[in-house]
Short mmCIF file of C-alpha atoms and ligand atoms in Angstrom, two decimals:
data_model
loop_
_atom_site.label_atom_id
_atom_site.label_comp_id
_atom_site.label_asym_id
_atom_site.label_seq_id
_atom_site.Cartn_x
_atom_site.Cartn_y
_atom_site.Cartn_z
CA MET A 1 -8.57 -15.42 -14.51
CA ARG A 2 -7.21 -13.22 -17.25
CA HIS A 3 -5.75 -11.11 -14.50
CA HIS A 4 -3.86 -14.06 -13.11
CA PHE A 5 -2.71 -15.01 -16.54
CA LEU A 6 -1.33 -11.57 -17.26
CA LEU A 7 0.27 -11.46 -13.87
CA LEU A 8 1.94 -14.78 -14.48
CA GLY A 9 3.29 -13.61 -17.81
CA ALA A 10 4.65 -10.46 -16.27
CA CYS A 11 6.22 -12.37 -13.39
CA GLY A 12 7.88 -14.79 -15.72
CA TRP A 13 9.38 -12.05 -17.75
CA VAL A 14 10.57 -10.07 -14.80
CA LEU A 15 12.10 -13.14 -13.19
CA LEU A 16 14.04 -14.08 -16.28
CA VAL A 17 15.55 -10.63 -16.45
CA LEU A 18 16.12 -10.72 -12.75
CA ILE A 19 17.90 -14.03 -12.79
CA PHE A 20 20.20 -12.72 -15.43
CA VAL A 21 20.81 -9.48 -13.64
CA SER A 22 21.14 -11.13 -10.24
CA ARG A 23 24.41 -12.77 -11.32
CA PHE A 24 25.84 -9.30 -11.07
CA PHE A 25 23.74 -7.70 -8.45
CA SER A 26 22.18 -10.09 -6.04
CA PHE A 27 24.78 -9.96 -3.35
CA ARG A 28 25.49 -6.32 -3.84
CA ALA A 29 21.93 -5.44 -3.22
CA VAL A 30 22.11 -6.84 0.27
CA ASP A 31 24.97 -4.62 1.18
CA ASP A 32 23.61 -1.64 -0.60
CA TYR A 33 22.04 -0.45 2.61
CA PRO A 34 24.62 1.96 3.86
CA GLU A 35 25.58 2.20 7.47
CA ARG A 36 24.30 5.68 7.80
CA THR A 37 24.33 7.69 10.89
CA GLY A 38 22.92 10.82 9.36
CA GLN A 39 19.61 12.54 9.44
CA SER A 40 17.43 10.96 6.89
CA TRP A 41 16.12 7.54 6.16
CA THR A 42 16.65 7.89 2.48
CA VAL A 43 17.91 4.52 1.54
CA ALA A 44 20.02 3.18 -1.23
CA GLY A 45 19.31 -0.04 -2.99
CA SER A 46 19.11 1.48 -6.40
CA LYS A 47 22.10 2.95 -8.08
CA THR A 48 20.46 6.17 -8.96
CA ARG A 49 19.69 8.24 -5.98
CA PRO A 50 15.97 8.16 -5.45
CA ALA A 51 14.30 11.51 -5.81
CA PRO A 52 13.05 12.52 -2.40
CA VAL A 53 9.32 12.13 -2.21
CA THR A 54 7.59 14.86 -0.34
CA ILE A 55 5.02 13.54 2.00
CA PRO A 56 2.76 16.05 3.63
CA GLU A 57 2.69 16.13 7.36
CA LYS A 58 -0.32 16.97 9.36
CA GLY A 59 -0.44 20.70 9.77
CA ALA A 60 1.79 21.17 6.74
CA ALA A 61 4.94 21.30 8.85
CA ARG A 62 7.98 19.55 7.50
CA PRO A 63 9.01 16.50 9.44
CA SER A 64 10.87 17.80 12.40
CA ARG A 65 11.71 14.58 14.05
CA GLN A 66 14.28 12.58 12.23
CA VAL A 67 15.01 9.07 13.11
CA SER A 68 18.24 7.20 12.99
CA PRO A 69 18.27 4.77 10.13
CA CYS A 70 17.37 1.17 10.38
CA GLU A 71 20.67 0.12 8.94
CA LYS A 72 20.59 -3.52 9.52
CA GLN A 73 17.41 -4.13 7.63
CA ASN A 74 16.73 -7.81 8.01
CA LYS A 75 19.55 -9.04 5.93
CA LYS A 76 17.93 -12.37 5.30
CA GLU A 77 17.11 -11.16 1.83
CA LYS A 78 14.74 -13.59 0.33
CA HIS A 79 15.67 -13.04 -3.25
CA SER A 80 18.97 -14.78 -2.72
CA SER A 81 17.04 -17.85 -3.80
CA GLY A 82 16.58 -16.20 -7.19
CA LEU A 83 17.63 -19.15 -9.25
CA GLN A 84 15.31 -21.52 -7.51
CA ALA A 85 12.47 -19.37 -8.62
CA THR A 86 12.74 -20.55 -12.21
CA LYS A 87 10.92 -23.63 -11.06
CA THR A 88 7.94 -21.58 -10.13
CA LEU A 89 7.82 -19.66 -13.37
CA LEU A 90 5.24 -21.87 -14.96
CA PHE A 91 3.10 -22.16 -11.95
CA GLN A 92 -0.38 -20.81 -12.28
CA PRO A 93 -2.55 -20.61 -9.18
CA SER A 94 -5.79 -22.44 -9.67
CA ALA A 95 -8.87 -21.80 -7.59
CA ASP A 96 -7.59 -23.73 -4.63
CA PRO A 97 -4.06 -24.93 -5.11
CA PRO A 98 -2.24 -27.03 -2.53
CA GLU A 99 -0.32 -25.41 0.28
CA ALA A 100 3.04 -25.88 -1.41
CA ALA A 101 1.79 -23.95 -4.41
CA TRP A 102 0.83 -21.03 -2.22
CA GLU A 103 4.30 -21.01 -0.72
CA GLN A 104 5.56 -20.42 -4.24
CA VAL A 105 3.07 -17.63 -4.84
CA TRP A 106 4.24 -15.87 -1.70
CA GLU A 107 7.86 -16.38 -2.61
CA ARG A 108 7.31 -15.03 -6.08
CA ARG A 109 5.63 -11.92 -4.69
CA ASP A 110 8.68 -11.30 -2.52
CA GLU A 111 10.89 -11.56 -5.54
CA LEU A 112 8.74 -9.19 -7.54
CA LEU A 113 8.90 -6.62 -4.77
CA SER A 114 12.67 -6.88 -4.52
CA ALA A 115 12.95 -6.53 -8.29
CA ALA A 116 10.72 -3.45 -8.36
CA CYS A 117 12.69 -1.87 -5.52
CA ARG A 118 15.88 -2.35 -7.50
CA ASN A 119 14.37 -1.04 -10.73
CA ALA A 120 16.05 2.33 -11.18
CA SER A 121 13.40 3.66 -13.53
CA LEU A 122 10.82 3.26 -10.79
CA SER A 123 12.88 4.59 -7.93
CA GLY A 124 11.06 7.92 -7.77
CA LEU A 125 7.88 6.00 -7.06
CA THR A 126 9.13 3.18 -4.91
CA HIS A 127 11.75 4.70 -2.63
CA VAL A 128 10.37 6.81 0.14
CA PRO A 129 12.15 8.18 3.18
CA VAL A 130 10.88 6.68 6.42
CA THR A 131 9.47 9.85 7.90
CA LYS A 132 7.06 10.31 10.76
CA PHE A 133 4.26 9.99 8.22
CA VAL A 134 5.30 6.38 7.59
CA LEU A 135 5.91 5.62 11.27
CA ASP A 136 2.42 6.94 12.00
CA ARG A 137 0.97 4.28 9.70
CA ILE A 138 2.57 1.38 11.57
CA PHE A 139 0.77 -0.19 14.51
CA VAL A 140 2.71 -2.02 17.16
CA CYS A 141 1.95 -5.13 19.16
CA ASP A 142 4.83 -5.49 21.60
CA LYS A 143 3.37 -8.53 23.29
CA HIS A 144 3.77 -10.60 20.15
CA LYS A 145 6.43 -8.52 18.41
CA LEU A 146 4.34 -7.48 15.43
CA LEU A 147 4.20 -4.41 13.22
CA PHE A 148 1.30 -3.77 10.89
CA CYS A 149 1.33 -0.95 8.35
CA GLN A 150 -2.08 0.52 7.70
CA THR A 151 -3.15 0.79 4.06
CA PRO A 152 -6.66 2.31 4.09
CA LYS A 153 -9.37 0.70 1.96
CA VAL A 154 -7.76 -2.68 2.17
CA GLY A 155 -9.53 -4.29 5.13
CA ASN A 156 -7.47 -2.67 7.84
CA THR A 157 -10.25 -2.48 10.38
CA GLN A 158 -10.18 -6.23 10.69
CA TRP A 159 -6.45 -6.28 11.30
CA LYS A 160 -6.77 -3.62 13.95
CA LYS A 161 -9.29 -5.90 15.65
CA VAL A 162 -6.84 -8.76 15.46
CA PHE A 163 -4.25 -6.56 17.20
CA ILE A 164 -6.74 -5.50 19.87
CA VAL A 165 -7.42 -9.16 20.65
CA LEU A 166 -3.71 -9.92 20.71
CA ASN A 167 -3.19 -7.13 23.21
CA GLY A 168 -5.60 -8.93 25.47
CA ALA A 169 -8.40 -6.39 25.80
CA PHE A 170 -10.93 -8.81 24.23
CA THR A 171 -10.88 -12.51 23.64
CA THR A 172 -12.39 -12.59 20.14
CA VAL A 173 -12.65 -10.07 17.33
CA GLU A 174 -16.45 -10.31 17.35
CA GLU A 175 -16.67 -8.81 20.84
CA ILE A 176 -14.95 -5.56 19.94
CA PRO A 177 -17.35 -2.62 19.60
CA GLU A 178 -17.07 -1.09 16.14
CA ASN A 179 -16.52 2.45 17.41
CA LEU A 180 -13.60 1.38 19.59
CA VAL A 181 -11.55 0.14 16.65
CA HIS A 182 -10.91 3.57 15.18
CA ASP A 183 -10.70 5.40 18.47
CA HIS A 184 -6.98 5.79 18.74
CA GLU A 185 -7.21 7.14 22.25
CA LYS A 186 -8.89 4.02 23.53
CA ASN A 187 -8.06 1.10 21.29
CA GLY A 188 -4.67 0.61 22.90
CA LEU A 189 -2.80 0.26 19.63
CA PRO A 190 0.38 2.32 19.75
CA ARG A 191 1.91 3.67 16.57
CA LEU A 192 5.56 3.17 15.84
CA SER A 193 6.02 6.95 15.77
CA SER A 194 5.30 7.11 19.50
CA PHE A 195 8.57 5.34 20.34
CA THR A 196 12.10 6.70 20.61
CA PRO A 197 14.43 6.35 17.61
CA HIS A 198 16.25 3.52 19.33
CA GLU A 199 13.01 1.68 20.13
CA ILE A 200 11.82 2.18 16.56
CA THR A 201 14.98 0.74 15.08
CA LEU A 202 14.84 -2.20 17.44
CA ARG A 203 11.24 -2.99 16.45
CA LEU A 204 11.87 -2.55 12.74
CA ASN A 205 14.78 -4.93 12.95
CA THR A 206 13.31 -7.67 15.07
CA TYR A 207 9.50 -7.70 14.80
CA PHE A 208 7.33 -9.50 12.29
CA LYS A 209 6.15 -6.87 9.79
CA PHE A 210 3.31 -7.00 7.30
CA PHE A 211 0.71 -5.06 5.38
CA ILE A 212 -2.00 -5.72 2.81
CA VAL A 213 -2.42 -4.40 -0.72
CA ARG A 214 -5.07 -4.66 -3.41
CA ASP A 215 -5.32 -3.55 -7.03
CA PRO A 216 -4.25 0.13 -6.88
CA PHE A 217 -7.03 1.49 -9.09
CA GLU A 218 -9.71 -0.50 -7.33
CA ARG A 219 -8.43 0.95 -4.09
CA LEU A 220 -8.76 4.49 -5.45
CA ILE A 221 -12.34 3.76 -6.49
CA SER A 222 -13.02 2.47 -3.01
CA ALA A 223 -11.53 5.63 -1.47
CA PHE A 224 -13.58 7.82 -3.77
CA LYS A 225 -16.81 6.02 -2.92
CA ASP A 226 -16.12 5.91 0.76
CA LYS A 227 -14.98 9.49 1.25
CA PHE A 228 -16.87 11.44 -1.42
CA VAL A 229 -19.99 9.45 -2.26
CA LYS A 230 -21.03 7.77 0.97
CA ASN A 231 -19.18 10.31 3.05
CA PRO A 232 -19.55 9.34 6.68
CA ARG A 233 -21.07 12.03 8.86
CA PHE A 234 -18.20 12.00 11.30
CA GLU A 235 -15.75 13.04 8.58
CA PRO A 236 -17.39 16.16 7.14
CA TRP A 237 -14.13 17.66 5.89
CA TYR A 238 -14.08 15.42 2.82
CA LYS A 239 -17.29 16.97 1.63
CA HIS A 240 -16.80 20.49 2.91
CA ASP A 241 -13.10 21.12 2.40
CA ILE A 242 -11.38 18.55 0.26
CA ALA A 243 -13.96 18.01 -2.49
CA PRO A 244 -14.48 21.74 -3.19
CA ALA A 245 -10.71 22.33 -3.25
CA ILE A 246 -10.23 19.55 -5.80
CA ILE A 247 -13.14 20.77 -7.91
CA ARG A 248 -11.82 24.34 -7.94
CA LYS A 249 -8.47 23.23 -9.23
CA TYR A 250 -9.33 20.30 -11.46
CA ARG A 251 -12.85 20.56 -12.82
CA ARG A 252 -12.72 21.40 -16.52
CA SER A 253 -15.99 23.21 -16.78
CA HIS A 254 -16.50 25.66 -13.98
CA ARG A 255 -19.93 26.49 -15.30
CA ASP A 256 -20.93 23.21 -13.77
CA SER A 257 -21.33 25.08 -10.52
CA ASP A 258 -24.43 23.23 -9.38
CA SER A 259 -22.44 20.26 -8.40
CA GLU A 260 -19.98 22.39 -6.53
CA ARG A 261 -22.58 22.82 -3.88
CA ALA A 262 -21.25 21.45 -0.59
CA GLY A 263 -18.80 19.35 -2.57
CA SER A 264 -21.33 16.58 -2.98
CA GLY A 265 -20.59 16.63 -6.66
CA LEU A 266 -16.97 15.56 -6.77
CA HIS A 267 -16.73 13.51 -9.94
CA PHE A 268 -14.44 10.56 -10.28
CA GLU A 269 -12.92 12.47 -13.20
CA ASP A 270 -11.94 15.41 -10.95
CA PHE A 271 -10.47 13.00 -8.45
CA VAL A 272 -8.42 11.18 -11.10
CA ARG A 273 -7.08 14.43 -12.49
CA TYR A 274 -6.05 15.54 -9.01
CA LEU A 275 -4.38 12.22 -8.25
CA GLY A 276 -2.46 12.18 -11.51
CA ASP A 277 -1.06 15.67 -11.04
CA ALA A 278 2.07 14.79 -9.08
CA GLU A 279 3.48 18.30 -8.91
CA GLY A 280 0.35 20.40 -8.81
CA ARG A 281 -1.33 18.55 -6.01
CA ARG A 282 1.51 18.90 -3.55
CA HIS A 283 0.22 22.16 -2.20
CA LEU A 284 -3.30 20.77 -1.82
CA ASP A 285 -2.02 17.64 -0.13
CA GLN A 286 -0.29 19.72 2.48
CA LYS A 287 -3.59 21.31 3.32
CA PHE A 288 -5.39 17.96 3.31
CA GLY A 289 -2.95 16.61 5.92
CA GLU A 290 -3.55 13.10 7.14
CA SER A 291 -6.61 12.62 4.92
CA VAL A 292 -4.34 11.81 2.01
CA ILE A 293 -3.66 8.38 3.49
CA HIS A 294 -6.76 7.17 1.66
CA TRP A 295 -5.15 7.71 -1.73
CA ALA A 296 -1.41 7.89 -0.98
CA THR A 297 0.54 5.13 -2.69
CA TYR A 298 1.51 2.01 -0.78
CA ALA A 299 5.11 3.17 -1.11
CA GLU A 300 4.31 6.49 0.57
CA LEU A 301 2.35 4.80 3.33
CA CYS A 302 4.60 1.89 4.20
CA ALA A 303 8.01 2.44 2.51
CA PRO A 304 8.26 -1.22 1.46
CA CYS A 305 11.60 -0.73 -0.28
CA GLU A 306 13.17 0.71 2.86
CA ILE A 307 11.48 -1.45 5.47
CA LYS A 308 11.80 -5.14 4.84
CA TYR A 309 8.33 -6.51 5.49
CA ASP A 310 8.02 -10.22 6.13
CA VAL A 311 4.73 -10.55 4.25
CA VAL A 312 2.74 -8.28 1.98
CA GLY A 313 -0.67 -9.89 1.76
CA HIS A 314 -3.06 -9.41 -1.13
CA HIS A 315 -6.66 -8.45 -0.54
CA GLU A 316 -7.70 -10.53 -3.54
CA THR A 317 -6.45 -13.69 -1.85
CA LEU A 318 -7.03 -12.50 1.68
CA GLU A 319 -8.51 -15.71 3.00
CA ARG A 320 -5.26 -17.53 2.29
CA ASP A 321 -2.99 -14.62 3.03
CA ALA A 322 -4.54 -13.85 6.41
CA GLN A 323 -3.94 -17.43 7.56
CA HIS A 324 -0.44 -17.27 6.18
CA ILE A 325 0.31 -14.03 8.03
CA LEU A 326 -1.04 -15.31 11.33
CA ARG A 327 0.92 -18.50 11.01
CA ALA A 328 4.14 -16.84 9.87
CA ALA A 329 3.85 -14.37 12.72
CA GLY A 330 3.47 -17.25 15.16
CA ILE A 331 0.02 -16.22 16.36
CA GLY A 332 -2.10 -18.67 14.38
CA GLY A 333 -3.32 -20.36 17.54
CA LEU A 334 -4.17 -17.15 19.36
CA VAL A 335 -6.56 -15.32 17.10
CA SER A 336 -8.44 -15.83 13.85
CA TYR A 337 -9.04 -13.31 11.14
CA PRO A 338 -12.75 -12.35 11.00
CA ALA A 339 -14.84 -14.27 8.50
CA ILE A 340 -14.63 -12.79 5.01
CA PRO A 341 -17.97 -12.53 3.18
CA PRO A 342 -17.74 -14.53 -0.06
CA GLY A 343 -16.72 -12.58 -3.16
CA ILE A 344 -16.07 -9.33 -1.35
CA THR A 345 -12.33 -9.32 -1.86
CA ARG A 346 -12.40 -10.40 -5.50
CA TYR A 347 -11.07 -7.98 -8.09
CA ASN A 348 -13.99 -6.59 -10.09
CA ARG A 349 -12.82 -5.51 -13.49
CA SER A 350 -16.22 -4.34 -14.66
CA LYS A 351 -16.36 -1.99 -11.71
CA VAL A 352 -13.02 -0.50 -12.71
CA GLU A 353 -14.18 -0.21 -16.33
CA HIS A 354 -17.37 1.43 -15.21
CA TYR A 355 -15.63 4.09 -13.13
CA PHE A 356 -13.04 4.82 -15.77
CA SER A 357 -15.44 4.83 -18.70
CA GLY A 358 -15.67 8.62 -18.82
CA ILE A 359 -12.01 9.32 -18.13
CA SER A 360 -9.73 10.45 -20.94
CA GLN A 361 -6.75 8.32 -21.93
CA ARG A 362 -4.46 11.17 -21.02
CA ASP A 363 -5.83 11.26 -17.48
CA VAL A 364 -5.63 7.48 -17.14
CA ARG A 365 -2.01 7.57 -18.30
CA ARG A 366 -1.14 10.26 -15.80
CA LEU A 367 -2.82 8.38 -13.03
CA TYR A 368 -1.02 5.19 -13.97
CA ALA A 369 2.28 7.05 -14.16
CA ARG A 370 1.81 8.05 -10.57
CA TYR A 371 0.66 4.69 -9.23
CA GLN A 372 2.74 2.37 -11.41
CA GLY A 373 5.26 1.80 -8.65
CA ASP A 374 2.47 0.13 -6.68
CA PHE A 375 1.44 -1.95 -9.70
CA HIS A 376 5.00 -3.16 -10.24
CA MET A 377 5.94 -3.77 -6.63
CA PHE A 378 2.98 -5.98 -5.90
CA GLY A 379 2.58 -7.70 -9.25
CA TYR A 380 -0.65 -6.08 -10.41
CA SER A 381 -0.88 -6.01 -14.17
CA SER A 382 -1.04 -2.57 -15.70
CA PRO A 383 -4.60 -1.56 -16.60
CA ASP A 384 -4.10 -1.82 -20.36
CA PHE A 385 -7.79 -2.43 -20.87
CA LEU A 386 -8.37 1.20 -19.89
CA LEU A 387 -6.02 2.41 -22.56
CA GLN A 388 -7.48 0.95 -25.72
C1 LIG B 401 11.43 -1.33 -14.59
O1 LIG B 401 10.29 -0.50 -14.64
C2 LIG B 401 9.85 -0.15 -15.92
C3 LIG B 401 8.65 0.76 -15.79
O2 LIG B 401 9.05 2.02 -15.42
C4 LIG B 401 9.48 -1.39 -16.71
O3 LIG B 401 9.09 -1.04 -18.01
C5 LIG B 401 10.66 -2.34 -16.75
O4 LIG B 401 10.24 -3.54 -17.34
C6 LIG B 401 11.14 -2.62 -15.34
N1 LIG B 401 12.33 -3.43 -15.39
C7 LIG B 401 12.43 -4.60 -14.76
C8 LIG B 401 13.73 -5.28 -14.90
O5 LIG B 401 11.53 -5.09 -14.11
C1 LIG B 402 -18.79 -5.67 -10.05
O1 LIG B 402 -19.13 -4.31 -10.14
C2 LIG B 402 -20.30 -4.06 -10.87
C3 LIG B 402 -20.42 -2.57 -11.08
O2 LIG B 402 -20.13 -1.85 -9.92
C4 LIG B 402 -21.48 -4.67 -10.09
O3 LIG B 402 -22.69 -4.42 -10.76
C5 LIG B 402 -21.26 -6.17 -9.97
O4 LIG B 402 -22.25 -6.74 -9.17
C6 LIG B 402 -19.89 -6.45 -9.35
N1 LIG B 402 -19.62 -7.87 -9.47
C7 LIG B 402 -19.27 -8.63 -8.44
C8 LIG B 402 -18.99 -10.03 -8.73
O5 LIG B 402 -19.19 -8.17 -7.32
#
């Protein structure tokens, strides 16, 4: 509840500034996308040129395949209704508000995202060139003209199942064998990167596009637990390669060599220090290759300031958002999102406090500095309770 309250406060403030600023900028912003014919997808939208973000490619090679830009990003910019939004400023979502209220929540999220993308002081964290790394994250359903960007640790398996059903291989999500979902040879879900530049541009411009986010720190905890604590047998490299590499570089006390054994002892503290070290970790990330998708920012994964997504759903309100996505994508009658166990998607602040309890303020600040673009873009309140 407090979370919502803080969020609301933040939204209100941002919108007021935005409304003021939009008198000068709102129509400019639409045309800020240049008609580029060059090599890179680096996109304008902020006045300062965004610092190029280096995203590691699998095998450490630099992206070799450049794609022509998606110039005509859906120009139906939603924030043109900026002034209308004042009406929604005082709206606070209750446990189960009416449909119209949810429409306002979704609209307000769109506006927040647009505002964050235009915020020059965040541009190094929000603007990301649309490289092959991003195109690899986006799954395609041509039959229903859908694009879904994968954000690991945010319920993506279920969405992949939805896509598999939509492609016609199964009639309901329950029938799909679990091991098929992640088998990218057999699941029949093409990635956007497998198309030609022209086909990519066409899909980006005309398909319904969405992805899901959750509280950025809770997502990192989930990645840590999943990859370094539970550590599935079929992904041994987290334990045997990645954890030891992080420990070697980031563990304070190297005398603690017991826990270095087989990497089973990666501490959350080591992980946080690695994540917060924007410069220093670049070299490691290149070695880690595709594994970094589990802790890469939403901006790095999906380039939401460059690609105009129709909906960015929130894990915390997934039950509503999933319905909304299916309906908005025009597939509500064709497939249902799998049942969500009660409480599982709720933000758990005590869990976050628990994990961060041994982490120094300096490390929390560094971590936040690196992930704050995600907090701002999707309206998550900054974790001030960890900095007191
Ligand atoms: C832009 O981002 C900074 C954080 O870097 C924040 O303090 C500021 O409020 C944001 N500005 C707007 C207009 O949202
Ligand atoms: C939140 O997390 C804590 C600590 O991990 C756990 O004990 C508790 O059951 C969780 N609460 C809910 C509502 O899931």
